[in-house]
Every structure is written in structure tokens, then in C-alpha cells.
Amino acid sequence: MAQILDPLPLEISSNIICCYVNATSQIQVARITNIRNWYFERVVFPGQRLVFEALPEGLLEIHTGMMASSILSDTIPCYRLQLEALDGLGEGKSNASPDRAISESTSHSSSSSAKVLASVD
């Protein structure tokens, strides 16, 4: 997957494909700041699915807010957002079944109703 605006550093080869869904009624900002020499930030609208490349050790911060304020409402390890490769289309495996990933992600966050998908529609 190409991320033209902010590609992962070239020396990194263990990247994974991740998916996050904004299941709230508010605009959110998804941000990864803990990877050296890389910064990732995207606006995620209500109901939008964000698919992105990251490192397994990355931490996706979810910021939710109104007009001029923003609150860090959740931090999700990227390995928990990893998509499962379909048979014949890739080598990767998901760390959890789709049902388990969704139930874990909804219980993981007490302050937001964000959901994590572990498969592609």
C-alpha cells in the first residue's frame, strides 16, 4: 500500500496493514508519533474506515474533540489493528479472530465507542 505523503522509513521492512473505523458521531484525528523518523496523522470522519501501513510496535492515538479542543480518547497498539490476509492474496495472519478483535477493541476503550476491524469487506 502506498502512502505517498508520509511513507515509512526505507530501512523498515516489517510494516503491517491496519484498519481503524470511527464508530462515533464525532470527527477524530488518528495519529502515530512513537515511530522514529516518521509521523502519521489523518482526520477520520464518523463512519469512515482508515486503512494504513504501520509498524507492529506503533501506537495509534485517537483524538476526539469539538471546535478548538481535542482530547486523547484512546491509544491502540497497531498490531491489534492488523488486517488478516485473504487466502492466496498475502502471507500475513491476523493476531485475533474478527469477532474477538471487535469485542476486545470495544472493551479496550472506556471513553470512546471506536471499533477495530480485523477483516476486509
C-alpha positions as a Markdown table, in Angstrom:
| # | Residue | x | y | z |
|---|---|---|---|---|
| 1 | Met | 0.0 | 0.0 | 0.0 |
| 2 | Ala | 1.5 | 3.3 | -1.0 |
| 3 | Gln | 1.5 | 6.2 | 1.5 |
| 4 | Ile | 2.8 | 9.0 | -0.7 |
| 5 | Leu | 2.6 | 11.8 | 1.8 |
| 6 | Asp | 4.4 | 10.1 | 4.6 |
| 7 | Pro | 6.0 | 6.8 | 3.7 |
| 8 | Leu | 7.5 | 4.6 | 6.4 |
| 9 | Pro | 11.3 | 5.0 | 6.6 |
| 10 | Leu | 13.1 | 2.9 | 4.0 |
| 11 | Glu | 15.2 | 0.9 | 6.5 |
| 12 | Ile | 12.0 | -0.6 | 7.9 |
| 13 | Ser | 10.7 | -3.8 | 6.3 |
| 14 | Ser | 8.3 | -5.2 | 9.0 |
| 15 | Asn | 5.3 | -3.0 | 8.2 |
| 16 | Ile | 1.8 | -4.2 | 8.5 |
| 17 | Ile | -1.6 | -3.2 | 7.0 |
| 18 | Cys | -4.0 | -1.8 | 9.6 |
| 19 | Cys | -7.6 | -0.7 | 9.7 |
| 20 | Tyr | -9.4 | 1.6 | 12.1 |
| 21 | Val | -13.1 | 2.6 | 12.0 |
| 22 | Asn | -14.5 | 5.7 | 13.5 |
| 23 | Ala | -17.7 | 4.4 | 15.0 |
| 24 | Thr | -18.6 | 7.6 | 16.8 |
| 25 | Ser | -20.6 | 10.6 | 15.6 |
| 26 | Gln | -17.6 | 12.9 | 16.0 |
| 27 | Ile | -14.7 | 13.8 | 13.8 |
| 28 | Gln | -11.5 | 12.2 | 15.1 |
| 29 | Val | -7.8 | 12.6 | 14.4 |
| 30 | Ala | -5.7 | 9.4 | 14.2 |
| 31 | Arg | -2.0 | 9.9 | 15.0 |
| 32 | Ile | 1.1 | 7.7 | 15.3 |
| 33 | Thr | 4.0 | 9.6 | 16.9 |
| 34 | Asn | 6.1 | 6.9 | 18.6 |
| 35 | Ile | 8.0 | 5.7 | 15.4 |
| 36 | Arg | 11.4 | 7.4 | 14.9 |
| 37 | Asn | 11.7 | 9.4 | 11.7 |
| 38 | Trp | 8.0 | 9.0 | 10.9 |
| 39 | Tyr | 4.8 | 10.9 | 11.7 |
| 40 | Phe | 1.4 | 9.8 | 10.7 |
| 41 | Glu | -1.8 | 11.9 | 11.2 |
| 42 | Arg | -5.2 | 11.6 | 9.5 |
| 43 | Val | -8.7 | 13.1 | 10.0 |
| 44 | Val | -11.3 | 10.3 | 10.3 |
| 45 | Phe | -14.9 | 11.2 | 9.8 |
| 46 | Pro | -17.8 | 9.5 | 11.5 |
| 47 | Gly | -18.3 | 6.0 | 9.9 |
| 48 | Gln | -15.1 | 6.3 | 7.9 |
| 49 | Arg | -12.7 | 3.3 | 7.6 |
| 50 | Leu | -9.0 | 4.2 | 7.7 |
| 51 | Val | -6.6 | 1.7 | 6.1 |
| 52 | Phe | -2.9 | 2.4 | 6.6 |
| 53 | Glu | 0.6 | 0.9 | 6.9 |
| 54 | Ala | 2.4 | 1.0 | 10.2 |
| 55 | Leu | 4.9 | -0.9 | 12.3 |
| 56 | Pro | 3.6 | -3.5 | 14.8 |
| 57 | Glu | 5.0 | -1.5 | 17.7 |
| 58 | Gly | 3.2 | 1.7 | 16.6 |
| 59 | Leu | 0.6 | 3.2 | 18.8 |
| 60 | Leu | -2.4 | 4.8 | 17.1 |
| 61 | Glu | -3.7 | 7.7 | 19.2 |
| 62 | Ile | -7.3 | 8.7 | 18.7 |
| 63 | His | -8.1 | 12.3 | 19.4 |
| 64 | Thr | -11.7 | 13.4 | 19.6 |
| 65 | Gly | -12.9 | 16.9 | 20.1 |
| 66 | Met | -15.1 | 19.9 | 19.3 |
| 67 | Met | -14.2 | 23.2 | 17.6 |
| 68 | Ala | -10.9 | 24.3 | 19.2 |
| 69 | Ser | -10.3 | 21.5 | 21.7 |
| 70 | Ser | -9.1 | 17.9 | 21.4 |
| 71 | Ile | -8.9 | 15.1 | 23.9 |
| 72 | Leu | -6.8 | 11.9 | 23.6 |
| 73 | Ser | -9.7 | 9.4 | 23.9 |
| 74 | Asp | -7.8 | 6.2 | 23.1 |
| 75 | Thr | -4.5 | 4.6 | 22.3 |
| 76 | Ile | -4.5 | 1.4 | 20.3 |
| 77 | Pro | -1.4 | -0.8 | 19.5 |
| 78 | Cys | -1.2 | -1.1 | 15.7 |
| 79 | Tyr | -0.7 | -4.9 | 15.9 |
| 80 | Arg | -4.3 | -5.1 | 17.2 |
| 81 | Leu | -5.5 | -3.3 | 14.1 |
| 82 | Gln | -3.7 | -5.6 | 11.7 |
| 83 | Leu | -5.7 | -6.9 | 8.8 |
| 84 | Glu | -5.8 | -10.6 | 8.0 |
| 85 | Ala | -4.6 | -11.5 | 4.6 |
| 86 | Leu | -7.1 | -13.4 | 2.4 |
| 87 | Asp | -6.1 | -16.9 | 1.1 |
| 88 | Gly | -3.9 | -16.6 | -1.9 |
| 89 | Leu | -3.5 | -12.8 | -1.6 |
| 90 | Gly | -0.8 | -12.5 | 1.0 |
| 91 | Glu | 1.3 | -14.1 | 3.7 |
| 92 | Gly | 0.1 | -12.2 | 6.8 |
| 93 | Lys | -2.1 | -13.5 | 9.6 |
| 94 | Ser | -4.3 | -11.7 | 12.0 |
| 95 | Asn | -3.4 | -11.8 | 15.7 |
| 96 | Ala | -7.1 | -12.5 | 16.6 |
| 97 | Ser | -10.3 | -13.6 | 15.0 |
| 98 | Pro | -12.6 | -10.8 | 13.7 |
| 99 | Asp | -15.2 | -11.4 | 16.5 |
| 100 | Arg | -12.6 | -11.4 | 19.2 |
| 101 | Ala | -10.8 | -8.3 | 17.8 |
| 102 | Ile | -14.1 | -6.3 | 17.7 |
| 103 | Ser | -15.1 | -7.3 | 21.2 |
| 104 | Glu | -11.6 | -6.6 | 22.6 |
| 105 | Ser | -11.5 | -3.2 | 20.9 |
| 106 | Thr | -14.8 | -2.1 | 22.2 |
| 107 | Ser | -13.9 | -3.2 | 25.8 |
| 108 | His | -10.4 | -1.6 | 25.4 |
| 109 | Ser | -11.7 | 1.9 | 25.3 |
| 110 | Ser | -13.9 | 3.2 | 28.0 |
| 111 | Ser | -14.1 | 6.7 | 26.7 |
| 112 | Ser | -14.9 | 6.1 | 23.0 |
| 113 | Ser | -17.0 | 3.7 | 21.0 |
| 114 | Ala | -14.4 | 3.1 | 18.4 |
| 115 | Lys | -14.3 | -0.3 | 16.8 |
| 116 | Val | -11.5 | -2.2 | 15.2 |
| 117 | Leu | -11.9 | -4.4 | 12.1 |
| 118 | Ala | -9.8 | -7.5 | 11.5 |
| 119 | Ser | -11.0 | -8.4 | 8.1 |
| 120 | Val | -11.8 | -6.6 | 4.8 |
| 121 | Asp | -15.4 | -6.4 | 3.5 |
